[in-house]
Coordinates of C-alpha atoms in Angstrom, one line a residue:
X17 CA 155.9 56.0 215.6
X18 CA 156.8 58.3 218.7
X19 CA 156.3 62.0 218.5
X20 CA 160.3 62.0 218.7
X21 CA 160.7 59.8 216.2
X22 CA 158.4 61.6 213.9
X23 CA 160.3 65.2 214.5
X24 CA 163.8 62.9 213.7
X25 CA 162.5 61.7 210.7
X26 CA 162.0 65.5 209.6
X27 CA 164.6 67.2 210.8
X28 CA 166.7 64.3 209.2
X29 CA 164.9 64.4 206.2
X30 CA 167.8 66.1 204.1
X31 CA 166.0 65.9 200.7
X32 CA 162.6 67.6 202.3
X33 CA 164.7 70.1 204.2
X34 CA 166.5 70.7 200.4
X35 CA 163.3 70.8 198.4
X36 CA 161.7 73.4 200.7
X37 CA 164.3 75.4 201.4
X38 CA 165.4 76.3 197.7
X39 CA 162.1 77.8 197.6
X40 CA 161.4 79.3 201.0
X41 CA 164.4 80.6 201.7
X42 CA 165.0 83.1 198.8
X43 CA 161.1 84.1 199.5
X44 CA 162.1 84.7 203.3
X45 CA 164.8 87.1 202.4
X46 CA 162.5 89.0 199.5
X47 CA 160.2 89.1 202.4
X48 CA 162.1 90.4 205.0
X49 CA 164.2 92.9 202.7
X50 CA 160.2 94.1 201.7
X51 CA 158.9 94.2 204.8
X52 CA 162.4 96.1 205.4
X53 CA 161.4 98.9 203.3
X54 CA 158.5 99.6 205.9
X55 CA 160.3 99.6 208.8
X56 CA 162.8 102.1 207.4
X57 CA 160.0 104.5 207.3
X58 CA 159.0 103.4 210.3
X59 CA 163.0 104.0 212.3
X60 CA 163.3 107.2 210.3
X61 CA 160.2 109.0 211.3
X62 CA 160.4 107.6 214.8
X63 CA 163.4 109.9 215.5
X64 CA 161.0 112.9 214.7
X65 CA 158.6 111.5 217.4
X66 CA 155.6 109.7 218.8
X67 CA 153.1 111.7 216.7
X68 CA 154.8 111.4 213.5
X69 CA 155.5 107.9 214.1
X70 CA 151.7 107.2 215.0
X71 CA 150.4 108.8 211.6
X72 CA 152.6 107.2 209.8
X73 CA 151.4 104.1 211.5
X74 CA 147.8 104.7 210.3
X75 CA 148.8 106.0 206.9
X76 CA 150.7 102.6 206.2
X77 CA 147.1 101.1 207.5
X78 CA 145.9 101.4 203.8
X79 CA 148.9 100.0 202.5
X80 CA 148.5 97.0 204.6
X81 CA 145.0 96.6 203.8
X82 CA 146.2 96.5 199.8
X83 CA 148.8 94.6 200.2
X84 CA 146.6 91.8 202.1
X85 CA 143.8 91.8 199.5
X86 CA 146.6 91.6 196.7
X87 CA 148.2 88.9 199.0
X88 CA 144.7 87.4 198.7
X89 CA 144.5 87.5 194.5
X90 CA 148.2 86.5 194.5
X91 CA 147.8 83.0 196.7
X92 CA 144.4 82.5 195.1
X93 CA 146.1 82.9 191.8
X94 CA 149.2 80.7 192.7
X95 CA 146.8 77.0 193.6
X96 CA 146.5 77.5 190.0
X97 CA 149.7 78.9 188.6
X98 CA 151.4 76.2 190.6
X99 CA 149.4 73.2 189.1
X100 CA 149.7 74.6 185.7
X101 CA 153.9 74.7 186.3
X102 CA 153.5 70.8 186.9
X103 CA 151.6 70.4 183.9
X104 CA 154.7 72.3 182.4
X105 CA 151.3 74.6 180.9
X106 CA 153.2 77.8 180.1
X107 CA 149.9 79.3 178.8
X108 CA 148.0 78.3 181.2
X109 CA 150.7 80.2 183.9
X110 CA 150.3 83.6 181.1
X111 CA 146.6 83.7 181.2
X112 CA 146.7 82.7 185.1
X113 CA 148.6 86.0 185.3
X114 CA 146.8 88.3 183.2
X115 CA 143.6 87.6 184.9
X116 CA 145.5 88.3 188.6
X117 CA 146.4 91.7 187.2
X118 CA 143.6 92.7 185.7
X119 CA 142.0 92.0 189.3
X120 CA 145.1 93.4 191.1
X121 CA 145.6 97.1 189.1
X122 CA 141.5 97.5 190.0
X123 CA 142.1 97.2 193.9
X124 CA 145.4 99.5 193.2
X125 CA 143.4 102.4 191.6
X126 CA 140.5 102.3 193.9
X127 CA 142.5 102.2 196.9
X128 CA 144.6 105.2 195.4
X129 CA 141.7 107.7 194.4
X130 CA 140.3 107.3 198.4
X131 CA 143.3 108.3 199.9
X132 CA 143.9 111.3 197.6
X133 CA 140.3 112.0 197.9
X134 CA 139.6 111.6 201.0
X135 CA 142.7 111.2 203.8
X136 CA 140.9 113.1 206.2
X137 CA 138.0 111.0 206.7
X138 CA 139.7 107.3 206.4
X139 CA 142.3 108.4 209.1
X140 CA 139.9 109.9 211.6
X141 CA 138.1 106.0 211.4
X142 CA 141.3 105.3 213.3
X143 CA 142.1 108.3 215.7
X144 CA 140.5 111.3 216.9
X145 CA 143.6 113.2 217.6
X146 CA 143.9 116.1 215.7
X147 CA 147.7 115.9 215.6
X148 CA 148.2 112.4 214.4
X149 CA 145.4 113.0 211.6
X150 CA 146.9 116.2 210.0
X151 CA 150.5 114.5 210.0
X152 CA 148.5 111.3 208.3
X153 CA 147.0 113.4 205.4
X154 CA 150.2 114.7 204.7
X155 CA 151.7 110.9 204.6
X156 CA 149.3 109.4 203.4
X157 CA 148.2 111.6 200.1
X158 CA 151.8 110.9 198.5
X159 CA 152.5 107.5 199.6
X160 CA 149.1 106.4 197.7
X161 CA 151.1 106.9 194.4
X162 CA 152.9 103.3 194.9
X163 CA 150.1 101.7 195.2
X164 CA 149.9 101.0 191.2
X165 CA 153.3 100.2 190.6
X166 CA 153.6 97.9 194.2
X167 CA 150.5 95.8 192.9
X168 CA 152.0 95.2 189.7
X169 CA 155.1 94.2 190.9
X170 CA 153.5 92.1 193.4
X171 CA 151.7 89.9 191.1
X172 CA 154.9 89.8 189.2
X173 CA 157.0 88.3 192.1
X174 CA 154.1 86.0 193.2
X175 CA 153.6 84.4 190.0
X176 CA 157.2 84.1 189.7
X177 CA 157.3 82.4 192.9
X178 CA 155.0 79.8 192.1
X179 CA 157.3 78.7 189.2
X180 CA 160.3 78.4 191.1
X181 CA 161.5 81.5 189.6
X182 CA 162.3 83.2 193.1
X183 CA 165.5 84.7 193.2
X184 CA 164.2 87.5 191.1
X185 CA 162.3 89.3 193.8
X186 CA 165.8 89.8 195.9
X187 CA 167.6 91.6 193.2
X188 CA 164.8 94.1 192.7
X189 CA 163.8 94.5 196.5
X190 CA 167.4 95.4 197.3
X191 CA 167.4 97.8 194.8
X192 CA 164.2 99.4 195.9
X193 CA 165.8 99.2 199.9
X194 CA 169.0 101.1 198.8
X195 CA 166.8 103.8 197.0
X196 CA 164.6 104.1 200.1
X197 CA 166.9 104.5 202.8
X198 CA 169.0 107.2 200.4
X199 CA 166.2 109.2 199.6
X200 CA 164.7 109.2 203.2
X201 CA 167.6 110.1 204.6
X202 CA 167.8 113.2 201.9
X203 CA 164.6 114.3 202.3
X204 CA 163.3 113.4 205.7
X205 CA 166.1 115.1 207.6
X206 CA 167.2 117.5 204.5
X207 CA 170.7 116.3 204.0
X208 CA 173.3 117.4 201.2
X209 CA 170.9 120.9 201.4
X210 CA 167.8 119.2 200.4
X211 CA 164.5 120.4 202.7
X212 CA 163.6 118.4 205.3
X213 CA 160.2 117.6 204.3
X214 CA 159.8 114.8 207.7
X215 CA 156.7 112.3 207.1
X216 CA 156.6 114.2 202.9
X217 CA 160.0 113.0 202.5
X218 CA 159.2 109.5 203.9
X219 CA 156.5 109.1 201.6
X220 CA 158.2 110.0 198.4
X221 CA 161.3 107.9 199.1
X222 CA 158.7 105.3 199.5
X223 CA 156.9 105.9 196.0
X224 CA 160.5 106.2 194.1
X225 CA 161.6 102.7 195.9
X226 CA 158.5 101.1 194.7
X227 CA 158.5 102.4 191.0
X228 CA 162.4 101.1 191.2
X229 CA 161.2 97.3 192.1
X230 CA 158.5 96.9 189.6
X231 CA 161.0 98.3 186.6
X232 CA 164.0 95.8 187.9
X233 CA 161.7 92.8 188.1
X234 CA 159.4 93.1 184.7
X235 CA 163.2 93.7 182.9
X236 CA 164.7 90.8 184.7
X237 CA 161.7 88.3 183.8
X238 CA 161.6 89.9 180.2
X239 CA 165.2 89.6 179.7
X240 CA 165.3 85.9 181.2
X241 CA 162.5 84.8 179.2
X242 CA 160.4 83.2 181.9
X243 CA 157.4 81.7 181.0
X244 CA 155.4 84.5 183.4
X245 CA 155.5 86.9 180.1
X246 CA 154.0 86.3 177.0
X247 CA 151.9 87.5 174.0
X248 CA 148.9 89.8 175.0
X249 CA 146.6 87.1 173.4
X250 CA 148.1 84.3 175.9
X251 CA 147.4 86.8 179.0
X252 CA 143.6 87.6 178.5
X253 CA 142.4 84.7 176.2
X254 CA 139.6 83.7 179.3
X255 CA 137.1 81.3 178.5
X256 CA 133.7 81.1 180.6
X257 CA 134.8 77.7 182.3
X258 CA 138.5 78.8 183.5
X259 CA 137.1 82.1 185.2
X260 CA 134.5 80.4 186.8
X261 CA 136.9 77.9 188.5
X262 CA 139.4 80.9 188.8
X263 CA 136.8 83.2 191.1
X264 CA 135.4 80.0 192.7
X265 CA 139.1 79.8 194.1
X266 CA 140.4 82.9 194.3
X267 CA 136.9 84.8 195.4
X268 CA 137.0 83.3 199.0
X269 CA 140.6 84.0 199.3
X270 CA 140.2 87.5 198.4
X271 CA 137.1 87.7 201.0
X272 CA 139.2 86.2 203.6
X273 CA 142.0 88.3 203.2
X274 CA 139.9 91.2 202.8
X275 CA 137.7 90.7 205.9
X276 CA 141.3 89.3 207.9
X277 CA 142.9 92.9 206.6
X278 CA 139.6 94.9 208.2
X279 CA 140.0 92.9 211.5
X280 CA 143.7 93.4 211.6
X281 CA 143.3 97.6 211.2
X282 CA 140.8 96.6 213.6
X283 CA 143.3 96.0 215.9
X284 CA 145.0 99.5 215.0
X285 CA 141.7 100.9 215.9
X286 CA 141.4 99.3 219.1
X287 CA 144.9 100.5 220.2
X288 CA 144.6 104.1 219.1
X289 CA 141.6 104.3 220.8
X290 CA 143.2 103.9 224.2
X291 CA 145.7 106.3 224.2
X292 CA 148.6 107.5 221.3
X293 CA 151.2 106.1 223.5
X294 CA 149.4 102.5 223.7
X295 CA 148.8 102.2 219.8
X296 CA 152.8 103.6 219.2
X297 CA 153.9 100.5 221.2
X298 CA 151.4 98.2 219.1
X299 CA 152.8 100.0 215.7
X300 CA 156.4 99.0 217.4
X301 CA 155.7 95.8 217.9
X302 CA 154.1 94.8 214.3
X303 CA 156.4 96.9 213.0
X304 CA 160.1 94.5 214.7
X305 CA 157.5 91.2 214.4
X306 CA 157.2 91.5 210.6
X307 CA 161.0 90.8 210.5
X308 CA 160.8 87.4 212.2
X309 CA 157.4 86.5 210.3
X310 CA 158.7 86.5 207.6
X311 CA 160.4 83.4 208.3
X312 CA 156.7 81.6 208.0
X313 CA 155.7 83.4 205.1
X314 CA 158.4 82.3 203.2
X315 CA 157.9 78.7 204.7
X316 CA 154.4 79.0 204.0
X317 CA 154.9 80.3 200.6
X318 CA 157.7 77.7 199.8
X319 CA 155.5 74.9 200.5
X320 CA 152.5 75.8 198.7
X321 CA 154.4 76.1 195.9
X322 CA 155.3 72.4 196.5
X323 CA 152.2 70.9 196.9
X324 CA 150.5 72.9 194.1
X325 CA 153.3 71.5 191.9
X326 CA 153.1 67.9 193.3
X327 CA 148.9 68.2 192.6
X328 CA 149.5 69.2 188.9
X329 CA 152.0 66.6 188.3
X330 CA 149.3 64.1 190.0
X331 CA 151.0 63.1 193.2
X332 CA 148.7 63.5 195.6
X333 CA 150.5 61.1 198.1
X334 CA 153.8 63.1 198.1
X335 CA 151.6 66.3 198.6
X336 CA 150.0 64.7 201.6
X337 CA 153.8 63.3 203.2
X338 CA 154.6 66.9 202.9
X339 CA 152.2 68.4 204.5
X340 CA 152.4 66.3 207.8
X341 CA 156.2 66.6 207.8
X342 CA 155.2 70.6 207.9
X343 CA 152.8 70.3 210.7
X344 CA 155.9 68.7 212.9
X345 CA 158.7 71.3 212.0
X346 CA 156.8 74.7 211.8
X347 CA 155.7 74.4 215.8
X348 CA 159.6 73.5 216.8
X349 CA 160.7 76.5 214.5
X350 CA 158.4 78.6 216.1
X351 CA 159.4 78.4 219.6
X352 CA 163.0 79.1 218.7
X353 CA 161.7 82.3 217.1
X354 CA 159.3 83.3 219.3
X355 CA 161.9 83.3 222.5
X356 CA 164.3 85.7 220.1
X357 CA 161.6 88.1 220.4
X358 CA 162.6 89.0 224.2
X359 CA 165.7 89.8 223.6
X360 CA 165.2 92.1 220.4
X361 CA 162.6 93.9 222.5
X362 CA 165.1 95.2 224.8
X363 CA 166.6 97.2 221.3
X364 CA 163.9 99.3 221.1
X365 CA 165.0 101.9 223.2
X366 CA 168.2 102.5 220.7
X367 CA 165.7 102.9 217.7
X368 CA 162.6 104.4 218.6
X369 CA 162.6 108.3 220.1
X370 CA 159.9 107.1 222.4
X371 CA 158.4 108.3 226.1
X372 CA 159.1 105.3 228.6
X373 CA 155.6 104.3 229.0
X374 CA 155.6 102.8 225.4
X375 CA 159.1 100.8 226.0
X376 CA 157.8 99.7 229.2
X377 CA 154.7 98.4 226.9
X378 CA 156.4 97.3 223.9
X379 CA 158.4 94.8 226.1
X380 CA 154.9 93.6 227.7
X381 CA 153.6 93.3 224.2
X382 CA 156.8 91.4 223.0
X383 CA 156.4 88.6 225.6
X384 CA 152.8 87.8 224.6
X385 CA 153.7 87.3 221.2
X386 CA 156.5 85.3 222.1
X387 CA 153.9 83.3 223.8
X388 CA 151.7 83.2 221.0
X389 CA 154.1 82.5 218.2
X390 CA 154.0 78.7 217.8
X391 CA 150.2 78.9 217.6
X392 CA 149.9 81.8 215.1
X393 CA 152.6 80.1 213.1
X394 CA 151.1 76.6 212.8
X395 CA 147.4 78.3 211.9
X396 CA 149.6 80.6 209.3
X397 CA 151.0 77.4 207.7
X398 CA 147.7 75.2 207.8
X399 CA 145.3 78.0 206.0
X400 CA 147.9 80.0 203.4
X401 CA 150.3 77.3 202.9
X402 CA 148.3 73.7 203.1
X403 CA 144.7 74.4 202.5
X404 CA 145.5 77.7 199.6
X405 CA 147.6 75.2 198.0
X406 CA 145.2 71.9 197.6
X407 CA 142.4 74.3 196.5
X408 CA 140.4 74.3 199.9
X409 CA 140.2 77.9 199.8
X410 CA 136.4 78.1 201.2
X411 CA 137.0 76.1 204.5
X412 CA 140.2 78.5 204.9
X413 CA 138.0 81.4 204.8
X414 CA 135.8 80.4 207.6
X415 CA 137.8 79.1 209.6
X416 CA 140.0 82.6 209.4
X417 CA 138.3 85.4 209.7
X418 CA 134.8 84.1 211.3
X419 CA 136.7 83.3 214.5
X420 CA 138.7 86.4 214.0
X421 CA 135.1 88.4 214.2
X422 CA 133.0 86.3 216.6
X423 CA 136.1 85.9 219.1
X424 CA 138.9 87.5 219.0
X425 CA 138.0 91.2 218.1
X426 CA 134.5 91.3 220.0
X427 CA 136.7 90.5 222.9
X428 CA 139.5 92.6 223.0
X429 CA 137.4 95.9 221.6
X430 CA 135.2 94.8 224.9
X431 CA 138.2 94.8 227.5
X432 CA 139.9 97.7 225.8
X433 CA 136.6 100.0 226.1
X434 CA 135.1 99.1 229.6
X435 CA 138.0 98.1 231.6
X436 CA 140.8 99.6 232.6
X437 CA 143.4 96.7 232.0
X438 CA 146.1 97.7 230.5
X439 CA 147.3 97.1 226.8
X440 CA 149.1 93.4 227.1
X441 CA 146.0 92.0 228.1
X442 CA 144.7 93.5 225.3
X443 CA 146.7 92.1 223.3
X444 CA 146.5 88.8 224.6
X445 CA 142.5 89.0 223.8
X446 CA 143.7 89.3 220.2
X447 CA 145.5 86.1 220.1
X448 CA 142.5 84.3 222.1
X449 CA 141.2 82.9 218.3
X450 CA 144.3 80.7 217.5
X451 CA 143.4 77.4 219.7
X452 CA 140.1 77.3 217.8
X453 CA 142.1 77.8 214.5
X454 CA 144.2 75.4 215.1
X455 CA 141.6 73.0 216.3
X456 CA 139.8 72.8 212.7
X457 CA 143.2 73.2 210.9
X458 CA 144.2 70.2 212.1
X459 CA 141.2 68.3 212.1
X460 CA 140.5 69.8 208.4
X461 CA 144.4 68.3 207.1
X462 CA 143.3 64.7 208.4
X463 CA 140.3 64.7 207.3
X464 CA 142.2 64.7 203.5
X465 CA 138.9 66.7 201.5
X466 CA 141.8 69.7 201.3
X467 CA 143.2 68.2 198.5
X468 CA 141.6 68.8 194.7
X469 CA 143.2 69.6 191.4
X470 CA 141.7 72.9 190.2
X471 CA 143.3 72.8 186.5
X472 CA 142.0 69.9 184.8

């Protein structure tokens, strides 16, 4: 069969298009209204200026590193969550959960005593400009306090996803946006005679929208009795065998994200080393990106879900005929996306109370990724979707973060400290592991060994 046969026989797949997108498409818009919540910090504090947009930048560095080790737990959690939902296991998704929070509320409290602790000395690992750090602390020491009730709630919505239960997360997250955007316009600018408390006021609104999610989603799953709730004896009734396969699965998910999440404030690092006005164009450029991504997360998410399901149930065939009709329609997706990127870029200006150096960047910046999008989204949807759901977790981490670490990073931290080329090229080193990835992605899918059944 041609290659233009096969992309027909996928686009014109109406039952495959239906299947996934009952899933992914809810999880898209919980994703984007989350990663909404972010960027109206982000808008907000960038009317104030660079340097408070900067340190906000860095403060939401520890955020992002939590929220990519619980995203770690969560898809680790979900191979099995997912199988146990085929099995139509109920406590088997309960005790699945439990142990996910358990793990999840750990991370959460550690990651909140170091920033209360110690602001000072995680924000100058980033930037040695005095300015940026002493907005950070003040950011940074408030903003800690949703860490508990964000990884709750996360764990929540991810197990809930993984049962097809997805529509939940929506409900709450616009909830949480509405109280956000109210609050930091209150208390960021000091409307309706409140003080204007600038990066303070961002990170309270931010701490009050969280709390607000997690309430709305644990009464919407209690009151709609999904199987995600149960006794406290169906929650943490572990036995020896089931937490050994559990942390044999979720152990080098949680490593890869972990060491992925360190490479990416990596990045940050690299950029705010080379001047403020180089790493506020980076934080610009995540920051307008995350809307599009989350297009493949949700895609990625939506799928896993799907073949996690279809290994349960035992249908190990249909899981495979869904995963090649992935690898055809992400790449097409991707392009399309990726070339919307150039014009949004040309936005920023109407946003962002930036110099012109940084526009003239952020639009360099946007082009690469344009570039790059296909390839980032195919490797996206090969090690979180494909090999996360069929249990290959191990293979996922190598082939993630190693290259990230031997390639990638080496190479742009060398171009960005003993040349003086200037911050796309940069960027472009950053991007330089995805051929590789996609390499032993591919070769790793059609070889088949991705595929094993974790619950039985």
């Amino acid at each position: 069969m041609t290659v233009s046969a096969r992309l027909k026989s996928v686009f014109f797949d109406r039952q495959f298009l239906k299947t996934v997108s009952v899933i992914a498409l809810p999880i898209m818009l919980q994703n984007f209204l989350s990663a909404f919540v972010n960027i109206l910090d982000t808008v907000m504090i960038g009317k104030l200026g660079t340097i408070e947009l900067a340190a906000v930048g860095l403060g939401n560095q520890l955020f992002f590193l939590l929220n990519l080790i619980l995203y770690g737990i969560g898809s680790g959690s979900m191979v099995f969550t997912a199988q146990f939902w085929g099995k139509k296991d109920f406590k088997g998704v309960q005790k699945t959960f439990g142990i996910s929070l358990i793990v999840a509320v750990f991370f959460a409290l550690v990651f909140t005593v170091c920033c209360i602790s110690m602001p000072e000395r995680i924000l100058s690992l980033y930037t040695k400009d005095r300015a940026v750090i002493d907005t950070g602390i003040a950011y940074l020491r408030i903003s800690a306090l949703c860490f508990l009730p964000f990884a709750i709630n996360f764990m929540l919505m991810i197990t809930l996803r993984a049962i097809e239960k997805v529509k939940v997360a929506v409900g709450s997250t616009l909830v949480s946006i509405i109280v956000n955007t109210v609050l930091n316009a209150i208390l960021i600018f000091g409307l309706f005679g409140a003080p204007a408390l600038g990066v303070k006021g961002a990170a309270i609104a931010t701490v009050a929208a969280r709390c607000a999610e997690v309430g709305i989603t644990f009464a919407i799953t209690k009151y709609r009795k999904y199987p995600v709730l149960g006794s406290l004896k169906n929650h943490f009734n572990f036995d020896a065998k089931f937490l050994k396969i559990y942390f044999l699965v979720v152990m080098p998910v949680l490593l890869n994200e972990s060491l992925w999440s360190f490479g990416i404030t990596f990045h940050h690092k690299i950029f705010a080393g080379m001047n403020t006005f180089s790493y506020a164009a980076f934080n610009i450029t995540n920051t307008i990106s995350q809307l599009t991504w989350v297009i493949f997360i949700g895609f990625g998410n939506g799928i896993s879900v799907l073949i996690g399901k279809k290994i349960g149930e035992r249908r190990s065939d249909d899981a495979r005929l869904y995963a090649g009709k992935v690898l055809l329609f992400i790449p097409v997706v991707a392009v399309f996306v990726g070339a919307a990127l150039i014009p949004i870029s040309y936005l920023v200006p109407f946003i962002f109370n930036v110099e012109p150096v940084v526009l003239a960047t952020v639009k360099n910046l946007f082009t690469v990724l344009a570039c790059c999008y296909p390839l980032k989204a195919c490797n996206m949807c090969i090690l979180i979707g494909l090999l996360r759901a069929g249990g290959d977790t191990r293979f996922g981490m190598i082939c993630d973060t190693f290259i990230m670490w031997l390639i990638a990073i080496p190479l742009a931290f060398f171009v960005s400290t003993h040349t003086a080329l200037p911050p796309w090229v940069v960027y472009i080193c950053l991007f330089s592991e995805e051929p590789l990835k996609l390499l032993l992605g591919l070769w790793r899918i059609r070889s088949g060994k991705w595929l094993h059944s974790v619950t039985d």
